[in-house]
PDB file of C-alpha atoms in Angstrom:
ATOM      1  CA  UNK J   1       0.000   0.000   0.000  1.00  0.00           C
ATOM      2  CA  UNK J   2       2.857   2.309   1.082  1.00  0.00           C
ATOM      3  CA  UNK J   3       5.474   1.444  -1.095  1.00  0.00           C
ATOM      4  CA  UNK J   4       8.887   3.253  -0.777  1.00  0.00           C
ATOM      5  CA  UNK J   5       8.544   4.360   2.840  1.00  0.00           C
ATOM      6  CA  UNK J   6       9.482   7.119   4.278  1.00  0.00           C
ATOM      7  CA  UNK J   7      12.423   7.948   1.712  1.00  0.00           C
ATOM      8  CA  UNK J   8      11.300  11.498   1.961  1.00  0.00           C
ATOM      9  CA  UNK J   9      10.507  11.943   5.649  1.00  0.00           C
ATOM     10  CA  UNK J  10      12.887  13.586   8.260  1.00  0.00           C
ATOM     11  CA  UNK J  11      10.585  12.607  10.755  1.00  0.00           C
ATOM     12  CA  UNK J  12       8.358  10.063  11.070  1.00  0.00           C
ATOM     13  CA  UNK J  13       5.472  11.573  12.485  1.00  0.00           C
ATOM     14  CA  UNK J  14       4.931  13.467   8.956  1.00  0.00           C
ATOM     15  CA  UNK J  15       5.219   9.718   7.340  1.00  0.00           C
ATOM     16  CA  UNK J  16       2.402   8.280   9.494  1.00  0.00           C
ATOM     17  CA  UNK J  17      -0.034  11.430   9.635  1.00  0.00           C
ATOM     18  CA  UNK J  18       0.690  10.976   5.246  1.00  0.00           C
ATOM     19  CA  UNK J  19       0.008   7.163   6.239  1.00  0.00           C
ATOM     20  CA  UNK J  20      -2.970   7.895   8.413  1.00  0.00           C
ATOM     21  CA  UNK J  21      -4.358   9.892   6.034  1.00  0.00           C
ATOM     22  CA  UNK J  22      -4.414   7.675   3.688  1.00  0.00           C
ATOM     23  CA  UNK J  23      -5.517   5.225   4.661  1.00  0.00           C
ATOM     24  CA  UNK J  24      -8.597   7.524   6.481  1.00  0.00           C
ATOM     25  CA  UNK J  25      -9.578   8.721   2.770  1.00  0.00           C
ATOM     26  CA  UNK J  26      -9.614   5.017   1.405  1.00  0.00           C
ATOM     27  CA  UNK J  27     -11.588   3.073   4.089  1.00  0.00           C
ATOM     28  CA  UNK J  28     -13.252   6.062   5.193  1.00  0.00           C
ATOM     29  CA  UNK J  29     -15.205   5.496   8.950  1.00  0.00           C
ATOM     30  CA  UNK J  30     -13.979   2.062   8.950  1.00  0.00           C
ATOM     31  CA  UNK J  31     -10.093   3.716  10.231  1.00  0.00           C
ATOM     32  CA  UNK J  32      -9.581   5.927  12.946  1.00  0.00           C
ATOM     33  CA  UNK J  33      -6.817   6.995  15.500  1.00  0.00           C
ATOM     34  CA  UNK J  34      -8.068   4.023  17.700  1.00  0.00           C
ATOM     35  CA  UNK J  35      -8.149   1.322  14.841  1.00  0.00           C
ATOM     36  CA  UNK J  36      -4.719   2.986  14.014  1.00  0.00           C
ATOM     37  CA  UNK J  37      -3.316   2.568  17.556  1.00  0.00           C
ATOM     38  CA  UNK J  38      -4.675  -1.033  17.654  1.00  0.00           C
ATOM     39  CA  UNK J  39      -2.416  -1.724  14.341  1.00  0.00           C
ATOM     40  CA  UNK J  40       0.412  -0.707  16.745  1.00  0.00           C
ATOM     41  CA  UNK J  41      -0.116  -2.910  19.637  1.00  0.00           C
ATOM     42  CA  UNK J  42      -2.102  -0.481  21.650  1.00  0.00           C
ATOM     43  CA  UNK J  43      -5.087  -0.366  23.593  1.00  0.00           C
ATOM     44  CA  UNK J  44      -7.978  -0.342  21.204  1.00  0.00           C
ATOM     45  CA  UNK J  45      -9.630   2.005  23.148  1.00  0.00           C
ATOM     46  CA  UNK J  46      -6.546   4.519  23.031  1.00  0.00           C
ATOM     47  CA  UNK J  47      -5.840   6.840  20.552  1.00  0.00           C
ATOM     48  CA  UNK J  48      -1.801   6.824  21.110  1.00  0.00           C
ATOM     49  CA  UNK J  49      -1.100   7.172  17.847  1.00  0.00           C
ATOM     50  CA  UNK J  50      -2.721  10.847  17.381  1.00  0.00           C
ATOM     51  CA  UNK J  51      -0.882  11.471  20.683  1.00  0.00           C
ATOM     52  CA  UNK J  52       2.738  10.099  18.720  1.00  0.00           C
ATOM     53  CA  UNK J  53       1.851  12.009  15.600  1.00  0.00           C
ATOM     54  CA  UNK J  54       1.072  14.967  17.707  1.00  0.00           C
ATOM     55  CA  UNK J  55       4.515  14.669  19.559  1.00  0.00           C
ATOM     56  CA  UNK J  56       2.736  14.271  23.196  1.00  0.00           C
ATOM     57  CA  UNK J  57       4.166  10.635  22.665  1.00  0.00           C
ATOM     58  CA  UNK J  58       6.872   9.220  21.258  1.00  0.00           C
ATOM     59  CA  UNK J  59       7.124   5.566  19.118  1.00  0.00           C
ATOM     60  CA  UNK J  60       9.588   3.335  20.180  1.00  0.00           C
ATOM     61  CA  UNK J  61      11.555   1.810  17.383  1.00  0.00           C
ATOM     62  CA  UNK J  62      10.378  -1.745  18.452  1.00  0.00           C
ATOM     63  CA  UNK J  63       7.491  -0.437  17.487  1.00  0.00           C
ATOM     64  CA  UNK J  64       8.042   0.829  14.520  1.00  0.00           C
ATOM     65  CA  UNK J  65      10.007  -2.088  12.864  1.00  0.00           C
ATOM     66  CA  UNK J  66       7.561  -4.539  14.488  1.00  0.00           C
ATOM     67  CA  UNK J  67       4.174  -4.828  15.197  1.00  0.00           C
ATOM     68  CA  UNK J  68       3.213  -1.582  13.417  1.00  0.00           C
ATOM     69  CA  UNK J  69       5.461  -2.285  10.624  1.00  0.00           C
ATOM     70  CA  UNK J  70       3.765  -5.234   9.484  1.00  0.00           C
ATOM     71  CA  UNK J  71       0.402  -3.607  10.307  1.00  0.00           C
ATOM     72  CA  UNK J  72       1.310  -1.471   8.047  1.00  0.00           C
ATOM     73  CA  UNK J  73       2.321  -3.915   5.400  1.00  0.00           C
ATOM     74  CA  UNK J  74       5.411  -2.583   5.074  1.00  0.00           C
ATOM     75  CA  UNK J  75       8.906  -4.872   3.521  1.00  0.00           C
ATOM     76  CA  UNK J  76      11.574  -5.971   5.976  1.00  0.00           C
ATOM     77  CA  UNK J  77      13.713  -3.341   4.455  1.00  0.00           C
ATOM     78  CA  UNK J  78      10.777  -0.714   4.800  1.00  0.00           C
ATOM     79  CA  UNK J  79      10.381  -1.617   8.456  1.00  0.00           C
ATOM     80  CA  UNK J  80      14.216  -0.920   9.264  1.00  0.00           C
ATOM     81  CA  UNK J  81      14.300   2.106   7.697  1.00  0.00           C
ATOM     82  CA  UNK J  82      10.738   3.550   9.408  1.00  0.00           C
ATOM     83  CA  UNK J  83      12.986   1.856  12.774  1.00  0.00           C
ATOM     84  CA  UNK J  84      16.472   4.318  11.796  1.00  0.00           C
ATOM     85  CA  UNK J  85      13.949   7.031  10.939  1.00  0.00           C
ATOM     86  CA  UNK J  86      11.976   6.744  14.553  1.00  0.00           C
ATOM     87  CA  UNK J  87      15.854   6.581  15.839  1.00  0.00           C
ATOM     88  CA  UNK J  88      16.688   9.474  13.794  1.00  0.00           C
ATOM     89  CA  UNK J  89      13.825  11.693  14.998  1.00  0.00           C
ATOM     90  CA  UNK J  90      14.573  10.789  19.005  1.00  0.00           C
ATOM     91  CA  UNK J  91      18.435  11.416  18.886  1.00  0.00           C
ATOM     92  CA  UNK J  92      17.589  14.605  19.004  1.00  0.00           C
ATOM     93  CA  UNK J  93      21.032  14.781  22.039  1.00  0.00           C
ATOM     94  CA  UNK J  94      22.899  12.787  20.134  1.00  0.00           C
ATOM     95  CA  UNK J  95      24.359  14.531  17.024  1.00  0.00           C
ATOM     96  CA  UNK J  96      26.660  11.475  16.555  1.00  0.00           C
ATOM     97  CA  UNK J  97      23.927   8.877  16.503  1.00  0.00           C
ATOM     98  CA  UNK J  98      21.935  11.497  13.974  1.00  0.00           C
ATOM     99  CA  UNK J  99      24.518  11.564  11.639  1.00  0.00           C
ATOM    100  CA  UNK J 100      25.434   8.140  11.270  1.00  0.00           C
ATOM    101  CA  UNK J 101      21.358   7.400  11.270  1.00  0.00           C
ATOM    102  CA  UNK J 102      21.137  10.244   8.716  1.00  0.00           C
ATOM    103  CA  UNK J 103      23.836   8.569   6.562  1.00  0.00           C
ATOM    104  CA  UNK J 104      21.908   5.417   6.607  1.00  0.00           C
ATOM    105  CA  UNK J 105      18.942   6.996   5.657  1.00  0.00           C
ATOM    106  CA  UNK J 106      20.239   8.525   2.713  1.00  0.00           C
ATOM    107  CA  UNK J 107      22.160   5.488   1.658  1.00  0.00           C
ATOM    108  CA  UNK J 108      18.872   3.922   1.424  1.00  0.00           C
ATOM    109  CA  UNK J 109      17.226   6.906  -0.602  1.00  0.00           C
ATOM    110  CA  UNK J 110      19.762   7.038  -3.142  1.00  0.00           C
ATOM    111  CA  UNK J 111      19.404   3.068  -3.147  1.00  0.00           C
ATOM    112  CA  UNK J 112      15.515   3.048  -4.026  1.00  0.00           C
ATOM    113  CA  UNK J 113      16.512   6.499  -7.043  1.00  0.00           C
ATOM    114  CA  UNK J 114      18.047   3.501  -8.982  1.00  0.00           C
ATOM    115  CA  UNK J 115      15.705   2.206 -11.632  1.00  0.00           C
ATOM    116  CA  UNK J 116      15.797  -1.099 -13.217  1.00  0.00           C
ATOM    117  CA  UNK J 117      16.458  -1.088 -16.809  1.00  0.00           C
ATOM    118  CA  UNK J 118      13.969  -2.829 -19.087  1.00  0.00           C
ATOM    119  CA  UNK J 119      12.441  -3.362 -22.648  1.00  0.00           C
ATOM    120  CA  UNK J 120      14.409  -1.954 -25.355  1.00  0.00           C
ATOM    121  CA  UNK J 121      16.984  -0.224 -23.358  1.00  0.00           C
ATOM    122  CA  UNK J 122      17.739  -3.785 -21.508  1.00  0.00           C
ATOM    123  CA  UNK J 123      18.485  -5.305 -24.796  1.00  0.00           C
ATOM    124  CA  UNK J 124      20.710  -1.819 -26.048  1.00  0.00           C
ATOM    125  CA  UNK J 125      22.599  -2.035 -23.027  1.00  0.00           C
ATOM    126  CA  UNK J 126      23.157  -5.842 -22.870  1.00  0.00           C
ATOM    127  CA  UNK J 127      25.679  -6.213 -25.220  1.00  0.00           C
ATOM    128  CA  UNK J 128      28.765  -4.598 -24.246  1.00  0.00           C
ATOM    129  CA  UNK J 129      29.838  -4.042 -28.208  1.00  0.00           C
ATOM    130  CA  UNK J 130      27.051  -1.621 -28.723  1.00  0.00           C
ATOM    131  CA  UNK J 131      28.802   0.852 -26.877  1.00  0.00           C
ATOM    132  CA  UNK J 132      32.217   0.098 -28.574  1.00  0.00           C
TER     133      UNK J 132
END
């Protein structure tokens, strides 16, 4: 549903109000901040997650990788990054931590630019004495 997470988020609270959203405008009354904070292991009577996206609360990255990360259907490689971009968001004292998170982050974003070459071009580009 929510492919290529968070590869444009600096903080993840933007990524799951976008998420929340969403998913709000596609199943309509049927998804709320309670049904939400269900997906992530909470009460379903709370609404913890409008209290996280809010910043009254904060996700721990457990969280994020785990149950709410396959909640929310994402990859295994989705659910670490949404886990170094929770991390990144909390390390807020830490400007070592932040900037090694940050590299990893934009490791990952430069990863998921790269296209995979198909059709035509494939078939230019698989012969190395086309380009000699």
């Amino acid at each position: 549903m929510f492919t290529n997470v968070a590869v444009e988020y600096l903080d993840y609270r933007d990524f799951l109000l976008d998420y929340y959203l969403l998913r709000k405008t596609k199943d309509g009354q049927r998804f709320s901040w309670r049904k939400f904070s269900a997906m992530a292991g909470y009460s379903a009577t709370s609404s913890q997650m409008k209290m996280v996206v809010d910043g009254e609360r904060n996700l721990p990255p457990g969280t994020a990788s785990g149950v709410l990360g396959r909640a929310m259907r994402l990859g295994a490689d989705e659910r670490r990054h949404f886990r170094d971009l929770v991390e990144y968001t909390h390390a807020i004292d830490d400007p070592s931590a932040r900037a090694r998170l940050l590299d990893r982050l934009r490791a990952r974003a430069r990863f998921r630019q790269a296209f995979l070459v198909e059709g035509d071009a494939f078939l230019y580009y698989a012969s190395w004495v086309t380009h000699v």
